[in-house]
PDB file of C-alpha atoms in Angstrom:
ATOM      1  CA  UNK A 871     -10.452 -14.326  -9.668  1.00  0.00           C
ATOM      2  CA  UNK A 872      -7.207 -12.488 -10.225  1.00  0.00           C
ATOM      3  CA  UNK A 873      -6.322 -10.245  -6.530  1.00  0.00           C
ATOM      4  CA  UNK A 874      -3.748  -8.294  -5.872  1.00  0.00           C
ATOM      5  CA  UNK A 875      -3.487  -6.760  -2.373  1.00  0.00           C
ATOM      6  CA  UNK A 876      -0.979  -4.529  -2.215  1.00  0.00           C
ATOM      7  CA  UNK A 877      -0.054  -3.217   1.780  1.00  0.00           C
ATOM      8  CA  UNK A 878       2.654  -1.557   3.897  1.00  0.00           C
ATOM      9  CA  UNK A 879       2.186   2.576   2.986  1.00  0.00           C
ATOM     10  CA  UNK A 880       2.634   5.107   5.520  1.00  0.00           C
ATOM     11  CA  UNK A 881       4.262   8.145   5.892  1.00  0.00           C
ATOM     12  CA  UNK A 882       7.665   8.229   6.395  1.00  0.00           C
ATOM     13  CA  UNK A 883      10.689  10.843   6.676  1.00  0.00           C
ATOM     14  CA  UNK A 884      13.283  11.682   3.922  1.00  0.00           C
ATOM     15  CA  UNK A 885      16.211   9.232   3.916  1.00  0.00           C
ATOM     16  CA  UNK A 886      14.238   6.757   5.478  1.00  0.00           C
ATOM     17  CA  UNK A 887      13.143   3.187   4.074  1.00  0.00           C
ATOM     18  CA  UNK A 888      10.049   1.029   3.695  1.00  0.00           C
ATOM     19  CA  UNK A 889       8.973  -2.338   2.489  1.00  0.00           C
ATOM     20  CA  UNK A 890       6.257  -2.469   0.072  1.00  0.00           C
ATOM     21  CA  UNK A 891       4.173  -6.212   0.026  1.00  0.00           C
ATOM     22  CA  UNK A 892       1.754  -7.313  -2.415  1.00  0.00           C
ATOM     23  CA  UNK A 893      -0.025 -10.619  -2.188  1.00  0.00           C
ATOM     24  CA  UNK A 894      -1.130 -12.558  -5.136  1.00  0.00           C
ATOM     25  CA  UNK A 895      -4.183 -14.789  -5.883  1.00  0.00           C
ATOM     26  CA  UNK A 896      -6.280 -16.442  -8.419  1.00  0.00           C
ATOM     27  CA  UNK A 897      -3.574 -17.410 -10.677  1.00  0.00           C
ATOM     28  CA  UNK A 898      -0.228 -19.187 -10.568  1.00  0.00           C
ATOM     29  CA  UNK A 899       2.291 -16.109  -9.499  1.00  0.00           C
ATOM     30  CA  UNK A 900       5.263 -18.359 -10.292  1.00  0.00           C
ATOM     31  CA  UNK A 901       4.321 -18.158 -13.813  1.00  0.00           C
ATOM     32  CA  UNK A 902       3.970 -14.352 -13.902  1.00  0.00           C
ATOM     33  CA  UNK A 903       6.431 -11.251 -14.062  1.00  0.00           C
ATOM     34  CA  UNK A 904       5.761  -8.574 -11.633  1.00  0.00           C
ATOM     35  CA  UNK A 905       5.562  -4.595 -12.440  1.00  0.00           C
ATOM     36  CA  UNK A 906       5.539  -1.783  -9.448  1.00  0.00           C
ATOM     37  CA  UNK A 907       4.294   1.126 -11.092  1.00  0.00           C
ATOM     38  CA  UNK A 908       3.610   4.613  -9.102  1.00  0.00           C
ATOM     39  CA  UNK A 909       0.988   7.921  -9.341  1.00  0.00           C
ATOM     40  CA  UNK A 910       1.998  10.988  -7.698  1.00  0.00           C
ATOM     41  CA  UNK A 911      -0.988  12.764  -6.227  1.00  0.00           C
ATOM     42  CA  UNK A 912      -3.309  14.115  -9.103  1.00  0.00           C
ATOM     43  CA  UNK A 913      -0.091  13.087 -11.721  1.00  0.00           C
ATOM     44  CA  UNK A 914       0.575  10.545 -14.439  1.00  0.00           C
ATOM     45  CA  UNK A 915       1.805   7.047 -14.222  1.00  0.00           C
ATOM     46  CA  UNK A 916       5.168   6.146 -13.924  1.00  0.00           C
ATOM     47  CA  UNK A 917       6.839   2.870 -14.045  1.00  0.00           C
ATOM     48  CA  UNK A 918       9.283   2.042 -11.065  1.00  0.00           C
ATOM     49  CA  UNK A 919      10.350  -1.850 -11.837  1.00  0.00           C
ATOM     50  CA  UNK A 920      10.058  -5.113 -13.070  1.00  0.00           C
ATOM     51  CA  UNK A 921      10.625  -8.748 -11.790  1.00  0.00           C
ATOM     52  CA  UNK A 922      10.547 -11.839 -14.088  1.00  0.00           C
ATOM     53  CA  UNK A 923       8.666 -14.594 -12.969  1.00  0.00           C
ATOM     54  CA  UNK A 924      11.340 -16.615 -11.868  1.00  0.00           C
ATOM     55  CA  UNK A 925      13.592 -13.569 -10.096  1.00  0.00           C
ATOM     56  CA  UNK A 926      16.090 -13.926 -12.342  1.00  0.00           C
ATOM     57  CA  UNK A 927      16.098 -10.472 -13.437  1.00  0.00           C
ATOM     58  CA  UNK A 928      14.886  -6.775 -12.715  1.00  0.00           C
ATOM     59  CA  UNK A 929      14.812  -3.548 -14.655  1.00  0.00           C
ATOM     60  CA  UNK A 930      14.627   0.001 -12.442  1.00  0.00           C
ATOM     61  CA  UNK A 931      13.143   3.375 -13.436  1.00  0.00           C
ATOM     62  CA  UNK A 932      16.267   5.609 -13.653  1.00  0.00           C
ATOM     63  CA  UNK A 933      14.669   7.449 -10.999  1.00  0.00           C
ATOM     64  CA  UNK A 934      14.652   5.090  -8.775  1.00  0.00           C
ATOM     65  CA  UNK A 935      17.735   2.741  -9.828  1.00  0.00           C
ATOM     66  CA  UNK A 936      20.048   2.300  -6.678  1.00  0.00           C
ATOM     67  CA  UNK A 937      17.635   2.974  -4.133  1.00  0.00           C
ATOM     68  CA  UNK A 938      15.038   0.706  -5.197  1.00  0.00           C
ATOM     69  CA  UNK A 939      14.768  -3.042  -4.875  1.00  0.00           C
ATOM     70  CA  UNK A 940      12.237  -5.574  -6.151  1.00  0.00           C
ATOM     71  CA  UNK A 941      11.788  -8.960  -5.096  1.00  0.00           C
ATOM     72  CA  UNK A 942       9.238 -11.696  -4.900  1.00  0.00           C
ATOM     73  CA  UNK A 943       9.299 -15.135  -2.863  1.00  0.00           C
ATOM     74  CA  UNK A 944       7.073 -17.588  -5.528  1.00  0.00           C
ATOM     75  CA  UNK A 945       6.585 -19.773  -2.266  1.00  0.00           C
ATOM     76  CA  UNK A 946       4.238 -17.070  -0.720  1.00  0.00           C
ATOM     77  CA  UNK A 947       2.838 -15.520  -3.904  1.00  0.00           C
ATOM     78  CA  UNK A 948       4.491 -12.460  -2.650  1.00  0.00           C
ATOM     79  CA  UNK A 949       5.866  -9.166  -4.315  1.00  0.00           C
ATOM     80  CA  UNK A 950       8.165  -7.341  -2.708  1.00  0.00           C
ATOM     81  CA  UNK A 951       9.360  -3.454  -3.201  1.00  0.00           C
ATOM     82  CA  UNK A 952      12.178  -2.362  -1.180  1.00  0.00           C
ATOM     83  CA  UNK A 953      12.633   1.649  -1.180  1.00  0.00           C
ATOM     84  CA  UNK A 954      15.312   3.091   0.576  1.00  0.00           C
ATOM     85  CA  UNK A 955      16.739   6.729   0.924  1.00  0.00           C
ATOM     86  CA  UNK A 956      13.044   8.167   0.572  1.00  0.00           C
ATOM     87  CA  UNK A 957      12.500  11.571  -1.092  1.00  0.00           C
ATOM     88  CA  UNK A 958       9.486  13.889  -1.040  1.00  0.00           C
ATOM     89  CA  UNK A 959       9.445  13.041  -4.785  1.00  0.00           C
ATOM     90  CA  UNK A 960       8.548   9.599  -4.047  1.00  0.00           C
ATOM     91  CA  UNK A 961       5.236  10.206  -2.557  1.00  0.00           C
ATOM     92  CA  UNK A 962       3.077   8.754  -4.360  1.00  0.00           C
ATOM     93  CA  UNK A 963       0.376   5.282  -4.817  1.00  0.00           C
ATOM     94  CA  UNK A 964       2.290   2.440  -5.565  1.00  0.00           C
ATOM     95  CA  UNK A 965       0.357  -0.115  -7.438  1.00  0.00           C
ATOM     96  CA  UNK A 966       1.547  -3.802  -7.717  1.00  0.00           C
ATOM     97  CA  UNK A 967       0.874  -4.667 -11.266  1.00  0.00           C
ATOM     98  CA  UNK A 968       0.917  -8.237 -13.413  1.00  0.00           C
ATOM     99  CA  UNK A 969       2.903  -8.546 -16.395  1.00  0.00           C
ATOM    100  CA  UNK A 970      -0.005  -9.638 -19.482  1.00  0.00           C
ATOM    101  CA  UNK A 971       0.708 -12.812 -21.136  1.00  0.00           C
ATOM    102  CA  UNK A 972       3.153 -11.814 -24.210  1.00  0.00           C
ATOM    103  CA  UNK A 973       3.907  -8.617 -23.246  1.00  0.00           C
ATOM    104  CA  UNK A 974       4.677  -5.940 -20.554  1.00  0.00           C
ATOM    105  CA  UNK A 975       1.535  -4.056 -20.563  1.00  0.00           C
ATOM    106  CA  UNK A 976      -0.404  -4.584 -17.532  1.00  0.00           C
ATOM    107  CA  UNK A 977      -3.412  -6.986 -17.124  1.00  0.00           C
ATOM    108  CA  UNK A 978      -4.249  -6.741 -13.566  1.00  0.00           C
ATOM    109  CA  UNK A 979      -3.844  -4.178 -11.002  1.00  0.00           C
ATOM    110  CA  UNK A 980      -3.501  -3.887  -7.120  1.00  0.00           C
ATOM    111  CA  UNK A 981      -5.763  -1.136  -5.275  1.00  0.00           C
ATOM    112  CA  UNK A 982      -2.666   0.309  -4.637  1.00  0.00           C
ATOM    113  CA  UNK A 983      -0.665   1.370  -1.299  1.00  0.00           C
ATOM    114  CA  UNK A 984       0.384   5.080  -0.305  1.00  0.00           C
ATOM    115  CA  UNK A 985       3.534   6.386   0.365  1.00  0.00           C
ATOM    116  CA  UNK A 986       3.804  10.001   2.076  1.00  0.00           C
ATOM    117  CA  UNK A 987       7.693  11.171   2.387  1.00  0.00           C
ATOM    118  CA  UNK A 988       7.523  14.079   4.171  1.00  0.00           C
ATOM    119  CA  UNK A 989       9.553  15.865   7.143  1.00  0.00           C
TER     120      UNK A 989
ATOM    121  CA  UNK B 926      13.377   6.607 -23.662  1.00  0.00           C
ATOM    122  CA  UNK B 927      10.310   6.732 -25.388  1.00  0.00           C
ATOM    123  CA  UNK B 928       8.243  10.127 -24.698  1.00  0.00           C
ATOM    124  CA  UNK B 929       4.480   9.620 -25.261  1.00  0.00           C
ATOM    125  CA  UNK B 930       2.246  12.185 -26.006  1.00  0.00           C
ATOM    126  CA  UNK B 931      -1.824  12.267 -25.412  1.00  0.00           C
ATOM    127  CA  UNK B 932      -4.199  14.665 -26.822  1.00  0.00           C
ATOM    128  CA  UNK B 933      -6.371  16.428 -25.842  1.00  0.00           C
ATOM    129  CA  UNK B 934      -5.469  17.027 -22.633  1.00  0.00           C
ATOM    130  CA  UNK B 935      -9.511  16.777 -21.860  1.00  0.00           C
ATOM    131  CA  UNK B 936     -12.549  16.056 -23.728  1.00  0.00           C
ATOM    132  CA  UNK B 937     -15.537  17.419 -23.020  1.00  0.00           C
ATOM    133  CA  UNK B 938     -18.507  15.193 -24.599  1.00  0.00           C
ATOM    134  CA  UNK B 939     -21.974  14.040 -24.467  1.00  0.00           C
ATOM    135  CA  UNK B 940     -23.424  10.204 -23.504  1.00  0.00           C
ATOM    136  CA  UNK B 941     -23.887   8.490 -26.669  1.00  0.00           C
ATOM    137  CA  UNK B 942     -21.220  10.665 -28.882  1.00  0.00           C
ATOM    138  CA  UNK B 943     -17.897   9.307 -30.165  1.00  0.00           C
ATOM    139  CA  UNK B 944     -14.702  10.050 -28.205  1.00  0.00           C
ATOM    140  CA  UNK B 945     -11.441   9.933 -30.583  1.00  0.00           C
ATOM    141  CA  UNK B 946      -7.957   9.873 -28.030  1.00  0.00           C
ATOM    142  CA  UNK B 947      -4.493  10.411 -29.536  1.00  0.00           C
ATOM    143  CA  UNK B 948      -0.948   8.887 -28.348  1.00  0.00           C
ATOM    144  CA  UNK B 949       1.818   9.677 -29.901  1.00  0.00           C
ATOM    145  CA  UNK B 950       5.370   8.558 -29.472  1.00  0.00           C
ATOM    146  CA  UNK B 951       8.725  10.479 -30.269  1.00  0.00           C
ATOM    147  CA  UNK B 952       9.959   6.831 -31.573  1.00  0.00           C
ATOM    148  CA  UNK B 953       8.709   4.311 -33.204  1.00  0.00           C
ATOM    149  CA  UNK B 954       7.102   1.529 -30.608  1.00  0.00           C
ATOM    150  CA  UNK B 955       8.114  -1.656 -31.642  1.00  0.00           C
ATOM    151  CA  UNK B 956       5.456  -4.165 -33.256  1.00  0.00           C
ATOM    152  CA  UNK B 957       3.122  -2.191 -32.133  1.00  0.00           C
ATOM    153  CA  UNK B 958       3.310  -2.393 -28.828  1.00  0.00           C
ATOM    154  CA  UNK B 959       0.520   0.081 -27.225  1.00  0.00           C
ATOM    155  CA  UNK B 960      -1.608  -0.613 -24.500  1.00  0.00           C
ATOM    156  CA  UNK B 961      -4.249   1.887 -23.438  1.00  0.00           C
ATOM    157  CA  UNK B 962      -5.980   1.931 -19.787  1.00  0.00           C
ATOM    158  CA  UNK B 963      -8.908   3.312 -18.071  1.00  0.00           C
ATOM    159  CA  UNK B 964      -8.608   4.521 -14.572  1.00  0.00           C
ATOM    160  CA  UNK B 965     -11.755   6.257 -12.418  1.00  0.00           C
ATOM    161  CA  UNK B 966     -11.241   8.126  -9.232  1.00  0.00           C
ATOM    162  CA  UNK B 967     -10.024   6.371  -6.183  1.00  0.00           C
ATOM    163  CA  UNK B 968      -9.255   3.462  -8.730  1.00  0.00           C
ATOM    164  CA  UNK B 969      -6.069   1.596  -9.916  1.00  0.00           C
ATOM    165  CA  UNK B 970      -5.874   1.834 -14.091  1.00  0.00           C
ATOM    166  CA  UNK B 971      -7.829  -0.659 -15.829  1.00  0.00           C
ATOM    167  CA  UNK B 972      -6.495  -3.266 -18.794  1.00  0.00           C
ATOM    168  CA  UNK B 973      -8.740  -1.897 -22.276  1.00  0.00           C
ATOM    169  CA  UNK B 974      -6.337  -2.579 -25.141  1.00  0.00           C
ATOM    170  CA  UNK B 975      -3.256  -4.387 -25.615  1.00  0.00           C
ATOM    171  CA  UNK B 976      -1.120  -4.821 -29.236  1.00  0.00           C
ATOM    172  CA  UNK B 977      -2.705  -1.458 -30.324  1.00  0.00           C
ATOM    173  CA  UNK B 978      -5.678  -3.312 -31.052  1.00  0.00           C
ATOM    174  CA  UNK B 979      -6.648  -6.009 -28.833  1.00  0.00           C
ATOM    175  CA  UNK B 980      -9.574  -5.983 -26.022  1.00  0.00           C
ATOM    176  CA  UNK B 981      -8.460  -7.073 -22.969  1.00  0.00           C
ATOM    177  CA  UNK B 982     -11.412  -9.393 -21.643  1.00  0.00           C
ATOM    178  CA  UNK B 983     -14.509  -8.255 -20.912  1.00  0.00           C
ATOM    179  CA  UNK B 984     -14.240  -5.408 -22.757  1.00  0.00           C
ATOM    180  CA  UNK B 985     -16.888  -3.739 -24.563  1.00  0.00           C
ATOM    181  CA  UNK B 986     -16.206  -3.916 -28.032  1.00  0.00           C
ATOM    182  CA  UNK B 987     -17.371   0.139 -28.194  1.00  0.00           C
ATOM    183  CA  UNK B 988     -14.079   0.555 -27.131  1.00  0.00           C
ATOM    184  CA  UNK B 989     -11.370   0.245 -30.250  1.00  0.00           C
ATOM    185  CA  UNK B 990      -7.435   0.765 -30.858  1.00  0.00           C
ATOM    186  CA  UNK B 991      -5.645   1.383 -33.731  1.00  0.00           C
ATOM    187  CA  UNK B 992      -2.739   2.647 -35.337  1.00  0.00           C
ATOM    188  CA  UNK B 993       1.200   1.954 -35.504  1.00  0.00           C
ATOM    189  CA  UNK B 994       4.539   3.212 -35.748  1.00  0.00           C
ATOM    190  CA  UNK B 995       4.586   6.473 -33.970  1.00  0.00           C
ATOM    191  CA  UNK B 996       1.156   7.531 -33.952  1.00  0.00           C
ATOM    192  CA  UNK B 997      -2.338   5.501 -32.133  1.00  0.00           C
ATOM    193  CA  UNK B 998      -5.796   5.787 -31.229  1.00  0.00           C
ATOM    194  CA  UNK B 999      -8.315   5.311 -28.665  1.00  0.00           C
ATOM    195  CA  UNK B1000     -11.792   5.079 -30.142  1.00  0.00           C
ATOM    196  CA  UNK B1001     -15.039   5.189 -27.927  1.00  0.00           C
ATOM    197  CA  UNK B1002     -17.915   4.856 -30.451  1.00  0.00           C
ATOM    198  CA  UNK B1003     -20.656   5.561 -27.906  1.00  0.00           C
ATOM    199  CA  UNK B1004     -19.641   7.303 -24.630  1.00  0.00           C
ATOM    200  CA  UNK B1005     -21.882   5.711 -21.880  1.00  0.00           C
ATOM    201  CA  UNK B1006     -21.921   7.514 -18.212  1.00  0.00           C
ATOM    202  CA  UNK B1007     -19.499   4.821 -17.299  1.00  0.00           C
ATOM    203  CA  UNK B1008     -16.695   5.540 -19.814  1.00  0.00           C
ATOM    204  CA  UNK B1009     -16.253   9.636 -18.411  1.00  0.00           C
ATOM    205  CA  UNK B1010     -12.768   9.269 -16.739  1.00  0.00           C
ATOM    206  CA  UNK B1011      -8.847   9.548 -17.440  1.00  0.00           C
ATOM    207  CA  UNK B1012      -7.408   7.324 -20.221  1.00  0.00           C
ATOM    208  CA  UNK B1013      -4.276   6.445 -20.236  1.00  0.00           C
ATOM    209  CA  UNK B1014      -1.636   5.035 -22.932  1.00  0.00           C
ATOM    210  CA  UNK B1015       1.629   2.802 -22.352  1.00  0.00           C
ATOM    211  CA  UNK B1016       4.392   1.580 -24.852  1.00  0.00           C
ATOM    212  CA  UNK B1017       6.456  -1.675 -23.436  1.00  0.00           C
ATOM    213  CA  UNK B1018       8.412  -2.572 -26.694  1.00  0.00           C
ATOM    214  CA  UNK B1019      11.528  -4.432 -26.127  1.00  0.00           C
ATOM    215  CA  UNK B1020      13.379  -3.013 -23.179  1.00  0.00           C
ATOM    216  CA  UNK B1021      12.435  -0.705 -20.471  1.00  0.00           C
ATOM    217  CA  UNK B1022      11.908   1.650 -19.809  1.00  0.00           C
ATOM    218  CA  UNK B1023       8.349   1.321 -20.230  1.00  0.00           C
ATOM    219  CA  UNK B1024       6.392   4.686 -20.323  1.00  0.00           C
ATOM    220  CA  UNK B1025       3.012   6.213 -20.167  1.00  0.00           C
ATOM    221  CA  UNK B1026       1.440   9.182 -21.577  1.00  0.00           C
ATOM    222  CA  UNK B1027       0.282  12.144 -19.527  1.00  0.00           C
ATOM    223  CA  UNK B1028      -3.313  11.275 -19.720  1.00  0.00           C
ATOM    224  CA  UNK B1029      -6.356  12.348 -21.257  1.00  0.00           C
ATOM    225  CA  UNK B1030      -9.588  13.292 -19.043  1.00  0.00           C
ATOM    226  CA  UNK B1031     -12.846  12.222 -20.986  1.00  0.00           C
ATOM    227  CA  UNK B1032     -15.239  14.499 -19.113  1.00  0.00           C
ATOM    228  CA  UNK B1033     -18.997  14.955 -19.332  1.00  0.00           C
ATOM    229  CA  UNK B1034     -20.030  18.267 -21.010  1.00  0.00           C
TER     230      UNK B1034
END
């Protein structure tokens, strides 16, 4: 079946970075875009980025655009979100997300990772 | 940027009565382009509808979308104890941004 483990939360400081990872299985990740999308505590759902399923492209959030990065390596079914220059608005659950088949709405979820910026 | 908006905010209903959800977008998403998710506490969201219309699989078919253009709808026709949480709806027409609306709590009253 379809997993998505999503890993590498914590709490960190303002201005500081982290490395989200998610791990795919149960399907062919090659063949898949990628979505990180993100909850603030008790809030909404906000998308933070895509990746096609070959890499050769990415879309940001505005919010995020510049200080983000997402990446995947197809060899180790591997997802990859790369946030730099942390602020205390970007605490929140990232979730690891696969792109349906025909469309970006999302089919499968990760259990999702937290992120605490805070001082 | 699309802007979607859900009402109500919350329902408050009984097992077994019909729960109606609205979405509706400040532009028009393009061919139809809607998906609507489930999520539960402590849970990541949950794939119900896709192309406005569509069941994701394994599905109950209790739960329905419809609509187009600017304005869609969730449709529970039977609320069972397992359907009271937060609903959520997404447009991803053509280019990103892709957005959600705010959410609508489906509580027990």
């Amino acid at each position: 079946q379809v997993q998505l483990v999503g890993s590498g939360g914590g709490v960190v400081q303002p201005g500081r970075s982290l490395r989200l990872s998610c791990v795919a299985s149960g399907f062919t990740f090659s063949n898949y875009g990628m979505h990180w999308v993100r909850q603030a505590p008790g809030k909404g759902l906000e998308w933070v980025a895509v990746i096609w399923k070959d890499g050769s492209n990415e879309h940001y959030a505005d919010s995020v655009k510049g200080r983000f990065t997402i990446s995947r390596d197809n060899s180790k079914n591997t997802l990859y979100l790369q946030m730099n220059s942390l602020r205390a608005e970007d605490t929140a659950v990232y979730y690891c997300a696969r792109r349906g088949y025909g469309g970006n709405f999302l089919d499968y979820w990760g259990q999702g990772t937290l992120v605490t910026v805070s001082s | 940027e699309i802007v979607l908006t859900q009402s109500p905010d919350t329902l408050s209903l009984s097992p077994g009565e019909r729960a109606t959800l609205s979405c509706r977008a400040t532009q028009s998403v393009s061919s139809s382009y809607l998906a609507w998710y489930q999520q539960k506490p402590g849970q990541p969201p949950r794939l119900l509808i896709f192309g406005a219309s569509s069941r994701a699989t394994g599905i109950p078919d209790r739960f329905s979308g419809s609509g187009s253009g600017t304005d869609f709808t969730l449709t529970i026709s039977r609320l069972e104890p397992e359907d009271f949480a937060v609903y959520f709806c997404q447009q991803y027409g053509s280019s990103p941004p892709w957005t959600f609306g705010q959410g609508t709590k489906v509580e027990i009253k």
